[in-house]
PDB file of N, CA and C in Angstrom:
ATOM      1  N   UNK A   1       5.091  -7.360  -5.829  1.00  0.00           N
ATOM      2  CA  UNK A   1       6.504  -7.093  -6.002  1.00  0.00           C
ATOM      3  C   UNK A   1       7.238  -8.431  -6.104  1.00  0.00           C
ATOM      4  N   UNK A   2       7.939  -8.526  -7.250  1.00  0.00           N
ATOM      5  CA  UNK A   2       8.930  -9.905  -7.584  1.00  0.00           C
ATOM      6  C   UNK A   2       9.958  -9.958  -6.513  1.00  0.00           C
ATOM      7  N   UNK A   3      10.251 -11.322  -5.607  1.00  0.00           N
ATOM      8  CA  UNK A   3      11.527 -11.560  -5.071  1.00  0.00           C
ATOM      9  C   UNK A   3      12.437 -11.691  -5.832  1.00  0.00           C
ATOM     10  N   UNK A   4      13.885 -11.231  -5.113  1.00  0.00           N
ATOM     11  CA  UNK A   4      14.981 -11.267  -5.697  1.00  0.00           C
ATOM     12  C   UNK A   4      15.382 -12.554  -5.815  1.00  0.00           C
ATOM     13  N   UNK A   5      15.950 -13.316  -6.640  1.00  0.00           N
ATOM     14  CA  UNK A   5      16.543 -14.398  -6.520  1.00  0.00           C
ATOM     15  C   UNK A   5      18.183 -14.627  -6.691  1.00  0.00           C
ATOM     16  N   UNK A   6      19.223 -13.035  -6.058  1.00  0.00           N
ATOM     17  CA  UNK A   6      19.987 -13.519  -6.105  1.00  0.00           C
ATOM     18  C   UNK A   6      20.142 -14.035  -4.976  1.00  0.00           C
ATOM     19  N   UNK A   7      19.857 -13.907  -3.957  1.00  0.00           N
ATOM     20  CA  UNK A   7      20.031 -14.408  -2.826  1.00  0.00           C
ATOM     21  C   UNK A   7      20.399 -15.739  -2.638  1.00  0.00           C
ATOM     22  N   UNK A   8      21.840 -16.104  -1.361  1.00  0.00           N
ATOM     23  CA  UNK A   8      22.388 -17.435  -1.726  1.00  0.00           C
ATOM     24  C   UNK A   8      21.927 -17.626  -0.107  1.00  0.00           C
ATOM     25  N   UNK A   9      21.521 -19.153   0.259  1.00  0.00           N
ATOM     26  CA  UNK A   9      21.278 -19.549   1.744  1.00  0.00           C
ATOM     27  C   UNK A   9      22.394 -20.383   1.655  1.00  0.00           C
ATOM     28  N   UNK A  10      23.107 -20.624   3.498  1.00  0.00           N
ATOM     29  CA  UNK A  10      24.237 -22.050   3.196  1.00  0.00           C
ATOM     30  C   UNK A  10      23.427 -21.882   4.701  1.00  0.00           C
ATOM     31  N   UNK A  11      23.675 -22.905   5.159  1.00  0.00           N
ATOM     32  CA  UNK A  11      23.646 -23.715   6.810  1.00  0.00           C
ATOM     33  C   UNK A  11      24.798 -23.297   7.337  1.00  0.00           C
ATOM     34  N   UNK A  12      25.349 -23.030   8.664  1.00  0.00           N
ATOM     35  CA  UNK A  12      25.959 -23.048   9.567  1.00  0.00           C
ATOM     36  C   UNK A  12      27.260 -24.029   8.897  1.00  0.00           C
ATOM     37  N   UNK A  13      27.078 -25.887   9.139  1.00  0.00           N
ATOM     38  CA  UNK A  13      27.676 -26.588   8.402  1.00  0.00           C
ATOM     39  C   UNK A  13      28.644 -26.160   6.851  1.00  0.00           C
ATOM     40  N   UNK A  14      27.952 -25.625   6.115  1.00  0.00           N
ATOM     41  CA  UNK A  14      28.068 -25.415   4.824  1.00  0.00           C
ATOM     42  C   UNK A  14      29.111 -24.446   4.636  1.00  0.00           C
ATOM     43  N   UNK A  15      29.064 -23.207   5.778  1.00  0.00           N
ATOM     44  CA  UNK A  15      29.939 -22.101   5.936  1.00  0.00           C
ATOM     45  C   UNK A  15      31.218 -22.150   6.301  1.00  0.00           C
ATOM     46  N   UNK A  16      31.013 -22.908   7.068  1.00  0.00           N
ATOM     47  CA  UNK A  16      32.411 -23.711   8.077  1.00  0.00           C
ATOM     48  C   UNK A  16      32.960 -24.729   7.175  1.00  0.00           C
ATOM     49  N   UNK A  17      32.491 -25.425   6.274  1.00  0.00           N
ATOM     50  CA  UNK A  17      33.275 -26.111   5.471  1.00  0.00           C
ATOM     51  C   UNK A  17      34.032 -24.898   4.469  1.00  0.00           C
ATOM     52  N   UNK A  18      33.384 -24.042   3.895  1.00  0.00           N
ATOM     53  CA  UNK A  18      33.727 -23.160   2.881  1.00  0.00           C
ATOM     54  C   UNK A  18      35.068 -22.701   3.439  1.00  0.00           C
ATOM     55  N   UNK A  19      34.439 -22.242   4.873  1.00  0.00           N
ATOM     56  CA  UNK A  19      35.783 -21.067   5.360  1.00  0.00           C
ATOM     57  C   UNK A  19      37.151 -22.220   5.404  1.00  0.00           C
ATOM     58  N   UNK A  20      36.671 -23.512   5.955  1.00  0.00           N
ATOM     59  CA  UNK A  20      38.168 -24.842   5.920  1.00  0.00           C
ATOM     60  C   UNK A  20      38.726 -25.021   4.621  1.00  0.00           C
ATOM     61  N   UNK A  21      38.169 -24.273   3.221  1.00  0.00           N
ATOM     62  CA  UNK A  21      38.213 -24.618   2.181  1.00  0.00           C
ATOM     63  C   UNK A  21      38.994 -23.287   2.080  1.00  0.00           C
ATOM     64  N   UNK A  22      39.278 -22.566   2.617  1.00  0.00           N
ATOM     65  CA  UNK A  22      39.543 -21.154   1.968  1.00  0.00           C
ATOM     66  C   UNK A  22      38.727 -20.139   1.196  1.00  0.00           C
ATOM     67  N   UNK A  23      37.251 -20.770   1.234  1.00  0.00           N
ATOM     68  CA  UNK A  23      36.792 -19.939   0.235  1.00  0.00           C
ATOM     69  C   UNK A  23      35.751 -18.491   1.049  1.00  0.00           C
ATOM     70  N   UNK A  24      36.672 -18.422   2.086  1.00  0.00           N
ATOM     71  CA  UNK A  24      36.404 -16.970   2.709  1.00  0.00           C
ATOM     72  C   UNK A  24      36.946 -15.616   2.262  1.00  0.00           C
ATOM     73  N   UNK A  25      36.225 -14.631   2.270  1.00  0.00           N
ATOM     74  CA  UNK A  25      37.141 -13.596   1.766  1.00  0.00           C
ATOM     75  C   UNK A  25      37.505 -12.639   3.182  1.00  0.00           C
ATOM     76  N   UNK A  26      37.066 -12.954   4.152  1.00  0.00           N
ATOM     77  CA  UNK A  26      37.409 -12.034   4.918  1.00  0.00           C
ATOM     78  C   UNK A  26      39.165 -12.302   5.460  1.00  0.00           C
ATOM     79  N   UNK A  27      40.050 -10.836   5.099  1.00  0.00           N
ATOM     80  CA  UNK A  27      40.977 -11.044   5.664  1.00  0.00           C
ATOM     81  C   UNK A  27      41.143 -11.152   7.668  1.00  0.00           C
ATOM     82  N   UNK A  28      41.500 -12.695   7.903  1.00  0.00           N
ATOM     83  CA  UNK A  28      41.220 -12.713   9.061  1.00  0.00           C
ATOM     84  C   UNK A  28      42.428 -12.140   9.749  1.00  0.00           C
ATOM     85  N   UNK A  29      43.411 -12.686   9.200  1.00  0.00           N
ATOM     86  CA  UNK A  29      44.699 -12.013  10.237  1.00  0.00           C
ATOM     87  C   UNK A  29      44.963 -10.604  10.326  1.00  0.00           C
ATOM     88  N   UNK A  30      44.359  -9.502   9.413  1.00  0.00           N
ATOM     89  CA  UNK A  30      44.466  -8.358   9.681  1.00  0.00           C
ATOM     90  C   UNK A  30      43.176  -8.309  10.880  1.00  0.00           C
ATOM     91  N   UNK A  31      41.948  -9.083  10.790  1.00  0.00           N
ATOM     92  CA  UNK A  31      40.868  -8.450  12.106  1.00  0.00           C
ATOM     93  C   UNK A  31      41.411  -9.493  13.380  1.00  0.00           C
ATOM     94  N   UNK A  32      42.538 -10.262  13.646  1.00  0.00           N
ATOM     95  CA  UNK A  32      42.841 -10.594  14.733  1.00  0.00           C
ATOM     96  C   UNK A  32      43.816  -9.618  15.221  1.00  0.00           C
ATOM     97  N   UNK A  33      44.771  -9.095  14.028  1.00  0.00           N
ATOM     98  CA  UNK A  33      45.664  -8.450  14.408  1.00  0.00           C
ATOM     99  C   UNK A  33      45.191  -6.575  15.073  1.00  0.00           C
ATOM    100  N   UNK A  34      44.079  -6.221  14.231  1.00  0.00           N
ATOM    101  CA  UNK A  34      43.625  -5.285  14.694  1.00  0.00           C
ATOM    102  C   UNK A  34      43.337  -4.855  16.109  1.00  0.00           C
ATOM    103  N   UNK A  35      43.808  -4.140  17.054  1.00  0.00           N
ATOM    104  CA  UNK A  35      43.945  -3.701  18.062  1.00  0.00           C
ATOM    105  C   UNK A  35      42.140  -2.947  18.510  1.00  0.00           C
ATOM    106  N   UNK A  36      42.031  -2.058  19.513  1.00  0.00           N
ATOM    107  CA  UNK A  36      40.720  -1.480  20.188  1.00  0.00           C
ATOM    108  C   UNK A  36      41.027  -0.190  19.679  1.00  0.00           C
ATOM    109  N   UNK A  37      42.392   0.471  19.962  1.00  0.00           N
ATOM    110  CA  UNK A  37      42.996   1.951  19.589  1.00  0.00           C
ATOM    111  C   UNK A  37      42.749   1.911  17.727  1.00  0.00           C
ATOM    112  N   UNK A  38      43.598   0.979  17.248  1.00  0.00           N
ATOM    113  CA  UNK A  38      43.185   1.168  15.347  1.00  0.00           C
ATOM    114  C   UNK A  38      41.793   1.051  15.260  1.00  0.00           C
ATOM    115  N   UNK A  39      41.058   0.149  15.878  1.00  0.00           N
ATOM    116  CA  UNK A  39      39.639   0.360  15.356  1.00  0.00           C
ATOM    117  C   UNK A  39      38.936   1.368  15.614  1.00  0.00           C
ATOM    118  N   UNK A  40      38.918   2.247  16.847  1.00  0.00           N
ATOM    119  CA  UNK A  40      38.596   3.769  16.905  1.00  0.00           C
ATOM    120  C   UNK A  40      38.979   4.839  15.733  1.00  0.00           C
ATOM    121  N   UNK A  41      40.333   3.903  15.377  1.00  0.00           N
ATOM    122  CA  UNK A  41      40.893   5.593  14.734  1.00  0.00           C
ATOM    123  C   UNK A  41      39.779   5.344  13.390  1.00  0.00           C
ATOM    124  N   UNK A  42      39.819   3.989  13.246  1.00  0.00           N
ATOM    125  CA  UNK A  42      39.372   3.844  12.158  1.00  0.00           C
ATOM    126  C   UNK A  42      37.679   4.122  11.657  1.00  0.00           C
ATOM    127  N   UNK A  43      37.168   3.695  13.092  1.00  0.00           N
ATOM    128  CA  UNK A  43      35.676   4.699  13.219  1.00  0.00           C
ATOM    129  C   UNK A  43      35.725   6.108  13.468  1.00  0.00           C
ATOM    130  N   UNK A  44      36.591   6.921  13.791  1.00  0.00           N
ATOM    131  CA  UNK A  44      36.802   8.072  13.383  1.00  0.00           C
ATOM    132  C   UNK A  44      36.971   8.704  12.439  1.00  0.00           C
ATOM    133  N   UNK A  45      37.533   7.832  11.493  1.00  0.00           N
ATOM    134  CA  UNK A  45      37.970   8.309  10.197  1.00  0.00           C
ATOM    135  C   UNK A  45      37.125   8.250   9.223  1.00  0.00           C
ATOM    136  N   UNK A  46      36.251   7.361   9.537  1.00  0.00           N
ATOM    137  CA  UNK A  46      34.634   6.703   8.973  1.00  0.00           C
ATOM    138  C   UNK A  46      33.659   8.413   8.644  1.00  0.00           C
ATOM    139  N   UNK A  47      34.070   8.807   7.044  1.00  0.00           N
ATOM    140  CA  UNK A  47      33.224  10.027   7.022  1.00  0.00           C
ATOM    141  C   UNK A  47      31.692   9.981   6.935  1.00  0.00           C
ATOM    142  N   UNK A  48      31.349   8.609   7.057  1.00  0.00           N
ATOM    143  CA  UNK A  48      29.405   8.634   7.079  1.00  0.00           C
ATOM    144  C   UNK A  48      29.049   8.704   8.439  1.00  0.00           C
ATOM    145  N   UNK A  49      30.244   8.574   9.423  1.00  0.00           N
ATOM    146  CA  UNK A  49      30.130   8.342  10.803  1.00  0.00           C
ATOM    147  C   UNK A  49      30.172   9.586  11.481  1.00  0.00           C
ATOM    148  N   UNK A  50      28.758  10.085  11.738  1.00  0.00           N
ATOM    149  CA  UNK A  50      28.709  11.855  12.292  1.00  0.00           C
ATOM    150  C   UNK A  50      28.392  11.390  13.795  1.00  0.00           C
ATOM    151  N   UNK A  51      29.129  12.819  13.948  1.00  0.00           N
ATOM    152  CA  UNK A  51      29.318  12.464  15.809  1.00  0.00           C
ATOM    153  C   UNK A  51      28.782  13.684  16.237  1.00  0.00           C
ATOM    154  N   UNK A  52      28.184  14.829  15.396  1.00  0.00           N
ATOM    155  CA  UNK A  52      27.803  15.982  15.515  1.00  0.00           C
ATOM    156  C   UNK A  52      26.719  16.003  16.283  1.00  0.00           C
ATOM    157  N   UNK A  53      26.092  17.424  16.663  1.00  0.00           N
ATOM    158  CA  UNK A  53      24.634  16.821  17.130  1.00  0.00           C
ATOM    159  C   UNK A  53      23.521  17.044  15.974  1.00  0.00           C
ATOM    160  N   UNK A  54      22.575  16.656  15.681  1.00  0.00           N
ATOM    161  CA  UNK A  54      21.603  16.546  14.852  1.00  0.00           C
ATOM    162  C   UNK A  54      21.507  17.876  15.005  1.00  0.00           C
ATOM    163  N   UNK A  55      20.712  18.423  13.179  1.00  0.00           N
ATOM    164  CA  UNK A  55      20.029  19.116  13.133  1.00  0.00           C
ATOM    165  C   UNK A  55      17.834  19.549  12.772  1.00  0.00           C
ATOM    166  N   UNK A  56      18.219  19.941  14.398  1.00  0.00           N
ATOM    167  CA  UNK A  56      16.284  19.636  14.490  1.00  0.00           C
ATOM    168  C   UNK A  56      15.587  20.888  13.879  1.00  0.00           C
ATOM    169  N   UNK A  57      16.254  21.651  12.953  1.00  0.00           N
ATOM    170  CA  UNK A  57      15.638  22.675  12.501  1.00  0.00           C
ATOM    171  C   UNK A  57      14.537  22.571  11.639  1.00  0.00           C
ATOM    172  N   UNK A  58      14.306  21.186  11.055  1.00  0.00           N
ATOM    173  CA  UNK A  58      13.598  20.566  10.105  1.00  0.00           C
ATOM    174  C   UNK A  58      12.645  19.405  10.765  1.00  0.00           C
ATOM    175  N   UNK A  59      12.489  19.603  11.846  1.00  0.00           N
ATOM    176  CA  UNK A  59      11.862  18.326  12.759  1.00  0.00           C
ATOM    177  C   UNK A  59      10.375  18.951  12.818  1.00  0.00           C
ATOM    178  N   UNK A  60       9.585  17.696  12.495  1.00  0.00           N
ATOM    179  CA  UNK A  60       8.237  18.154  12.618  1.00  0.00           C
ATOM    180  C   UNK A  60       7.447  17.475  14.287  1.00  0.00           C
ATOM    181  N   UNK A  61       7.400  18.242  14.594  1.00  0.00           N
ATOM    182  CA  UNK A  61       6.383  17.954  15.781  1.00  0.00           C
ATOM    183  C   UNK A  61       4.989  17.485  16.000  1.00  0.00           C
ATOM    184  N   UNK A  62       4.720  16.181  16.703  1.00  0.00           N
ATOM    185  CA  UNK A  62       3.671  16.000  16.500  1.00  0.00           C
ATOM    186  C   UNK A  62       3.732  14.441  16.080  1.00  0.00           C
ATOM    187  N   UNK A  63       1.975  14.024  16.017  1.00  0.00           N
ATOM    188  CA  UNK A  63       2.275  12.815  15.655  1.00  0.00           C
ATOM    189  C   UNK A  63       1.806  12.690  14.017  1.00  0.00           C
ATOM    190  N   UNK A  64       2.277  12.055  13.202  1.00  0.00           N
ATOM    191  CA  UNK A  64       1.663  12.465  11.765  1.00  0.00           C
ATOM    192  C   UNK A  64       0.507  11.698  11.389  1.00  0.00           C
ATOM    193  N   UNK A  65      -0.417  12.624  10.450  1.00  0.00           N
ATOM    194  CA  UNK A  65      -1.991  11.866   9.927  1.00  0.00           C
ATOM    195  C   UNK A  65      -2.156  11.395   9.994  1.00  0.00           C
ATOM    196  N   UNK A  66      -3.027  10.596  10.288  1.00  0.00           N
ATOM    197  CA  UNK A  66      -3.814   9.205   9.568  1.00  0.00           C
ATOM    198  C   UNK A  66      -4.067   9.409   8.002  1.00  0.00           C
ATOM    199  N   UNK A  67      -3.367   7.562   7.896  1.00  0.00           N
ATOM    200  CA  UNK A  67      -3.281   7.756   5.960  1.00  0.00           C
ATOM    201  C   UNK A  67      -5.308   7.166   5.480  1.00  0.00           C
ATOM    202  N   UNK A  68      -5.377   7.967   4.829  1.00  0.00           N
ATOM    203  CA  UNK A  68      -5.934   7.113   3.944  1.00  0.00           C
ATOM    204  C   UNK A  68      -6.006   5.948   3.106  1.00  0.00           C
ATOM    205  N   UNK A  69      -7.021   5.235   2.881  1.00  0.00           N
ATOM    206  CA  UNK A  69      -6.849   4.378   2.015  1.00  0.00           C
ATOM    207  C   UNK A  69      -7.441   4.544   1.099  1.00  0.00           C
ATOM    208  N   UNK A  70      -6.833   4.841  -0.104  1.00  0.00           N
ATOM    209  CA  UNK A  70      -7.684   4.403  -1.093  1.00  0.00           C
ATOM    210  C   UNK A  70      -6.938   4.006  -2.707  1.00  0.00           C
ATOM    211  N   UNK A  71      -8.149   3.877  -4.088  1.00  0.00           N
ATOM    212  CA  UNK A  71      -7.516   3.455  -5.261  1.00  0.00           C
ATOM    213  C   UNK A  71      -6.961   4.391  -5.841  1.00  0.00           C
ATOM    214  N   UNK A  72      -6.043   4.226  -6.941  1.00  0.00           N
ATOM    215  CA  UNK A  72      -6.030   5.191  -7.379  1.00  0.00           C
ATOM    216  C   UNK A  72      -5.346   4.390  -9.148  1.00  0.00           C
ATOM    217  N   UNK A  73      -5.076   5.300 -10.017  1.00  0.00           N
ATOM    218  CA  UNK A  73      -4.466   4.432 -11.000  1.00  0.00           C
ATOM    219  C   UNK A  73      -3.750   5.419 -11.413  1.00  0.00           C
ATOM    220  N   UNK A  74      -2.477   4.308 -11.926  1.00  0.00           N
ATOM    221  CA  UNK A  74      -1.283   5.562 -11.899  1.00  0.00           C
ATOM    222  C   UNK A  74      -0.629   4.808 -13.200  1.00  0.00           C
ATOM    223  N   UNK A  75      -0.071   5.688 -13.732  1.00  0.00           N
ATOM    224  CA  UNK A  75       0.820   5.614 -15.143  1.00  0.00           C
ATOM    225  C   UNK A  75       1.685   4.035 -15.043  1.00  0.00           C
ATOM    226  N   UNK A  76       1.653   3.103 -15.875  1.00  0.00           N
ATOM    227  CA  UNK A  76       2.646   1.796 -15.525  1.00  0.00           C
ATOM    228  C   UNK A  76       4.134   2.482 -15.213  1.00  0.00           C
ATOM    229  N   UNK A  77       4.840   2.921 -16.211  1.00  0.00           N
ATOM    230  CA  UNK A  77       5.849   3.372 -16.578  1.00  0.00           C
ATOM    231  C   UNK A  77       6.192   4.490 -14.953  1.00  0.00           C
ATOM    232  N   UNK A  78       5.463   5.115 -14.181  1.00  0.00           N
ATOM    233  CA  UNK A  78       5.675   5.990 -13.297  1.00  0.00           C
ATOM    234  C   UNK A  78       5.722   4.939 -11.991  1.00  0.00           C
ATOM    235  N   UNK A  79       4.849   3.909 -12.308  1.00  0.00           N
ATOM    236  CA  UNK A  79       4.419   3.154 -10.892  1.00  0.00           C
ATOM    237  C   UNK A  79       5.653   1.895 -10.910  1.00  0.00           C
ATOM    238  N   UNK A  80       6.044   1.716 -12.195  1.00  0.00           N
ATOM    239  CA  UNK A  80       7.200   0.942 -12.246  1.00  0.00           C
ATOM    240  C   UNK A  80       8.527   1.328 -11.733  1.00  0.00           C
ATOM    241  N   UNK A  81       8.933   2.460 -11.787  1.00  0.00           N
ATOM    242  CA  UNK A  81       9.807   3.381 -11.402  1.00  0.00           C
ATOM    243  C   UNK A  81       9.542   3.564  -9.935  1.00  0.00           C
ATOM    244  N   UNK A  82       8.723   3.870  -9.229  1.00  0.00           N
ATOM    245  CA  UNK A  82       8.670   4.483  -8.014  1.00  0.00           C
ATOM    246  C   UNK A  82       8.769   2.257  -7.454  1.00  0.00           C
ATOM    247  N   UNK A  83       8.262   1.587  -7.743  1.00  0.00           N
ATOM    248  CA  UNK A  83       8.757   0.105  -7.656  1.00  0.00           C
ATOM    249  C   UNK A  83      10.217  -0.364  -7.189  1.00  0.00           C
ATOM    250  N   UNK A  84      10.854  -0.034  -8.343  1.00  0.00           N
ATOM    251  CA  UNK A  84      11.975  -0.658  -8.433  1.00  0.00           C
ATOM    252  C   UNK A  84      13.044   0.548  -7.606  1.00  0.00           C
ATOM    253  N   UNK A  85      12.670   1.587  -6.817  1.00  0.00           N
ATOM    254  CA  UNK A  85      13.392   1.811  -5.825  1.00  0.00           C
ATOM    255  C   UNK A  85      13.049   1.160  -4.089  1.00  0.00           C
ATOM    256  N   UNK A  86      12.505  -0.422  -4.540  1.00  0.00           N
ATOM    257  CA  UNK A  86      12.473  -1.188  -3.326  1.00  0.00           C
ATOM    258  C   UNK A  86      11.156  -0.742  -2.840  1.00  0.00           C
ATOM    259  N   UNK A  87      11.229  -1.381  -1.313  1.00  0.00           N
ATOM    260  CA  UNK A  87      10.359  -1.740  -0.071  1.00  0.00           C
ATOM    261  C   UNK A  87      10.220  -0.082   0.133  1.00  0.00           C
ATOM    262  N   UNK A  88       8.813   0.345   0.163  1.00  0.00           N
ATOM    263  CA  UNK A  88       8.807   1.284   0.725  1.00  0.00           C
ATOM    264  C   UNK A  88       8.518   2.408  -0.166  1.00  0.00           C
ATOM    265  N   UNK A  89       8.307   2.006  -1.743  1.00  0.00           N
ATOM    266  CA  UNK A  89       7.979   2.892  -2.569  1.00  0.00           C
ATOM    267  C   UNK A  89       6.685   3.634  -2.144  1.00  0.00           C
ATOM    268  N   UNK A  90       5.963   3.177  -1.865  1.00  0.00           N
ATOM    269  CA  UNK A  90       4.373   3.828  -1.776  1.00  0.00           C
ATOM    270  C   UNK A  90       5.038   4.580  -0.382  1.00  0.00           C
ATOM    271  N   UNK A  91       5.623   4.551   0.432  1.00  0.00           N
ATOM    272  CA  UNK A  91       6.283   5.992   1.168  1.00  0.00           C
ATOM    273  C   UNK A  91       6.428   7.130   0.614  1.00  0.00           C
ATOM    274  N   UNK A  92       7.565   6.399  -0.362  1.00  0.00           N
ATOM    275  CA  UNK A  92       8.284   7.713  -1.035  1.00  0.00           C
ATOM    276  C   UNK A  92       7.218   8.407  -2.138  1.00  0.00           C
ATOM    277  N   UNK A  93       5.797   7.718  -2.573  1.00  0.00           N
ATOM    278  CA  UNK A  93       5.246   8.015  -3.124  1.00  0.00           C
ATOM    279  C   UNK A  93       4.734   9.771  -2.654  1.00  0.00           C
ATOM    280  N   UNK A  94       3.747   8.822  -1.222  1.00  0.00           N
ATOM    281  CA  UNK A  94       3.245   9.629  -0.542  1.00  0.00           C
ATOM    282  C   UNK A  94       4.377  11.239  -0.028  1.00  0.00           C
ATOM    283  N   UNK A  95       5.680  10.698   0.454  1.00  0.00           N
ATOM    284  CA  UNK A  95       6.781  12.098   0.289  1.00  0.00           C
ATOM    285  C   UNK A  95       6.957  12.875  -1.172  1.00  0.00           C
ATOM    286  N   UNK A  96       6.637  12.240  -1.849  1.00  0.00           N
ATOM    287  CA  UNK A  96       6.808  13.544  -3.300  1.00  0.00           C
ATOM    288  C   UNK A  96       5.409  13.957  -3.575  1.00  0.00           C
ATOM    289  N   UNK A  97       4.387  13.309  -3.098  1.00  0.00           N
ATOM    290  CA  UNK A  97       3.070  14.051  -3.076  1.00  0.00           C
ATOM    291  C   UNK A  97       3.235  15.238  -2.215  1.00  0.00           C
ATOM    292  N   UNK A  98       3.793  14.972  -0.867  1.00  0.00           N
ATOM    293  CA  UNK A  98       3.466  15.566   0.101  1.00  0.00           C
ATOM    294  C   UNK A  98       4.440  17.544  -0.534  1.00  0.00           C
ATOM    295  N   UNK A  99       5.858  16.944  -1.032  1.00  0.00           N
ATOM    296  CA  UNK A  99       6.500  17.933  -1.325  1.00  0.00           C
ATOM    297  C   UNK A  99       6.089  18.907  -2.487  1.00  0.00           C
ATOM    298  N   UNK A 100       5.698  18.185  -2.982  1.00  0.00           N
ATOM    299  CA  UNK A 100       4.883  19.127  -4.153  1.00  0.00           C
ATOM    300  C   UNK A 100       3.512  19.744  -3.436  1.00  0.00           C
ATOM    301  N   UNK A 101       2.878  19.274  -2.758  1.00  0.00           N
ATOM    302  CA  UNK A 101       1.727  20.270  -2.167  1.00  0.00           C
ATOM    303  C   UNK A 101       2.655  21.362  -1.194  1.00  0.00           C
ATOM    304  N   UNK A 102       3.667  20.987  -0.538  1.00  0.00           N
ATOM    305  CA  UNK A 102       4.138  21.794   0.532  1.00  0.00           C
ATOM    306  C   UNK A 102       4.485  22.950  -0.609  1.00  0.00           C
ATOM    307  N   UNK A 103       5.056  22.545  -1.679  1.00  0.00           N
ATOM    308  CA  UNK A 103       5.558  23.946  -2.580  1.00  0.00           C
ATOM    309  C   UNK A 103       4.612  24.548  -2.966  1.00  0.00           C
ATOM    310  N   UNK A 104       3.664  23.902  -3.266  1.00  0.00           N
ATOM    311  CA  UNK A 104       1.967  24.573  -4.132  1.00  0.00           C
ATOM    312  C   UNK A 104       1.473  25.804  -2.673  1.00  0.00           C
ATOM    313  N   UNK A 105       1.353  25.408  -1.578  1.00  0.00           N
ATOM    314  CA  UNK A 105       0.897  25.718  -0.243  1.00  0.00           C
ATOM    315  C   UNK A 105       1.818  27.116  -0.136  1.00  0.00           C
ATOM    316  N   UNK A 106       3.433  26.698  -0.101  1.00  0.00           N
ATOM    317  CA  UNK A 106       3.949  28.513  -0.467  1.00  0.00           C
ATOM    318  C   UNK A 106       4.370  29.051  -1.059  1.00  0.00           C
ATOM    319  N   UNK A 107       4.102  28.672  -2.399  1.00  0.00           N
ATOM    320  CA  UNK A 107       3.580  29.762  -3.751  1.00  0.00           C
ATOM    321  C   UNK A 107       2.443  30.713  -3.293  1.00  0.00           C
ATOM    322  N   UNK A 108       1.516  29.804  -3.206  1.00  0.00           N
ATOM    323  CA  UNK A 108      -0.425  30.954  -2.661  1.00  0.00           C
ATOM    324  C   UNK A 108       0.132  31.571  -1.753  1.00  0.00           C
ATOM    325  N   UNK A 109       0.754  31.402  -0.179  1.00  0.00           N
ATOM    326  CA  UNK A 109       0.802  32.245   0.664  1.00  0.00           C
ATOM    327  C   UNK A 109       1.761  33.155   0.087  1.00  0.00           C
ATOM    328  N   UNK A 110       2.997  33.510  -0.638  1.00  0.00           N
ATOM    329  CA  UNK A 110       3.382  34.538  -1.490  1.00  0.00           C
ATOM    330  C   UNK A 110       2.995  35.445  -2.186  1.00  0.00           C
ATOM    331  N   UNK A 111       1.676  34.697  -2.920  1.00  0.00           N
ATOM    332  CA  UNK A 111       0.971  35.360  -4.069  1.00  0.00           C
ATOM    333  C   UNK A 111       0.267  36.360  -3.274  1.00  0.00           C
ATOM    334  N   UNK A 112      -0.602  35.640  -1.895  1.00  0.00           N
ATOM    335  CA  UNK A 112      -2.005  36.508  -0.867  1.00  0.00           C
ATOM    336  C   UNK A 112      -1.169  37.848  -0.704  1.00  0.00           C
TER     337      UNK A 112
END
C-alpha cells in the first residue's frame, strides 16, 4: 500500500512561529471566550453525538474464529477498489464475504 504524501510535519518551534505569524486558523478569541455551559449546549446539539443506549440486538456473542491464512487471487480492478478504501480493507473484505454467505445460509434454511 502507497503512503500518502500529503502529509505536512512542522516541529513544535515551527508552529509557534506560524501561529506569531498569524498563520493560524483557529478562531482563538471565540474558544477563550467560550464558556463550560455553551460548550455543553453545543455537545448537545452535536447530532453524531448519541447519548442513547446502544442497540445490542445485533451483538454477536462470543469470541470470533480464528482467521485463516491463506492465497488467493483476486480481480486487480476489485482488489484495487477494496484498497483504496484505506487500512483495513482485507477486513472489510472478509465482512462482505462473510455477508454474502450469511444471506446464502438463509435462503437454504427457507428453501428446507
Amino acid at each position: 500500500m502507497r503512503k500518502k504524501n500529503d502529509t505536512v510535519r512542522y516541529t513544535a518551534k515551527q508552529i509557534k512561529s506560524r501561529i506569531a505569524r498569524g498563520e493560524d486558523r483557529t478562531n482563538w478569541r471565540k474558544v477563550d471566550a467560550m464558556t463550560g455551559a455553551t460548550l455543553e449546549e453545543s455537545i448537545r446539539a452535536d447530532a453524531d453525538d448519541i447519548r442513547a443506549e446502544p442497540d445490542w440486538t445485533q451483538a454477536i456473542v462470543g469470541i470470533p474464529a480464528p482467521k485463516d491464512h491463506i492465497n488467493i487471487r483476486i480481480d486487480h480492478d476489485v482488489l484495487e477498489w477494496f484498497r483504496s478504501n484505506g487500512k483495513g480493507y482485507q477486513t472489510l473484505m472478509n465482512n462482505v464475504l462473510r455477508a454474502f454467505v450469511q444471506t446464502r445460509q438463509h435462503q437454504n434454511t427457507k428453501s428446507k
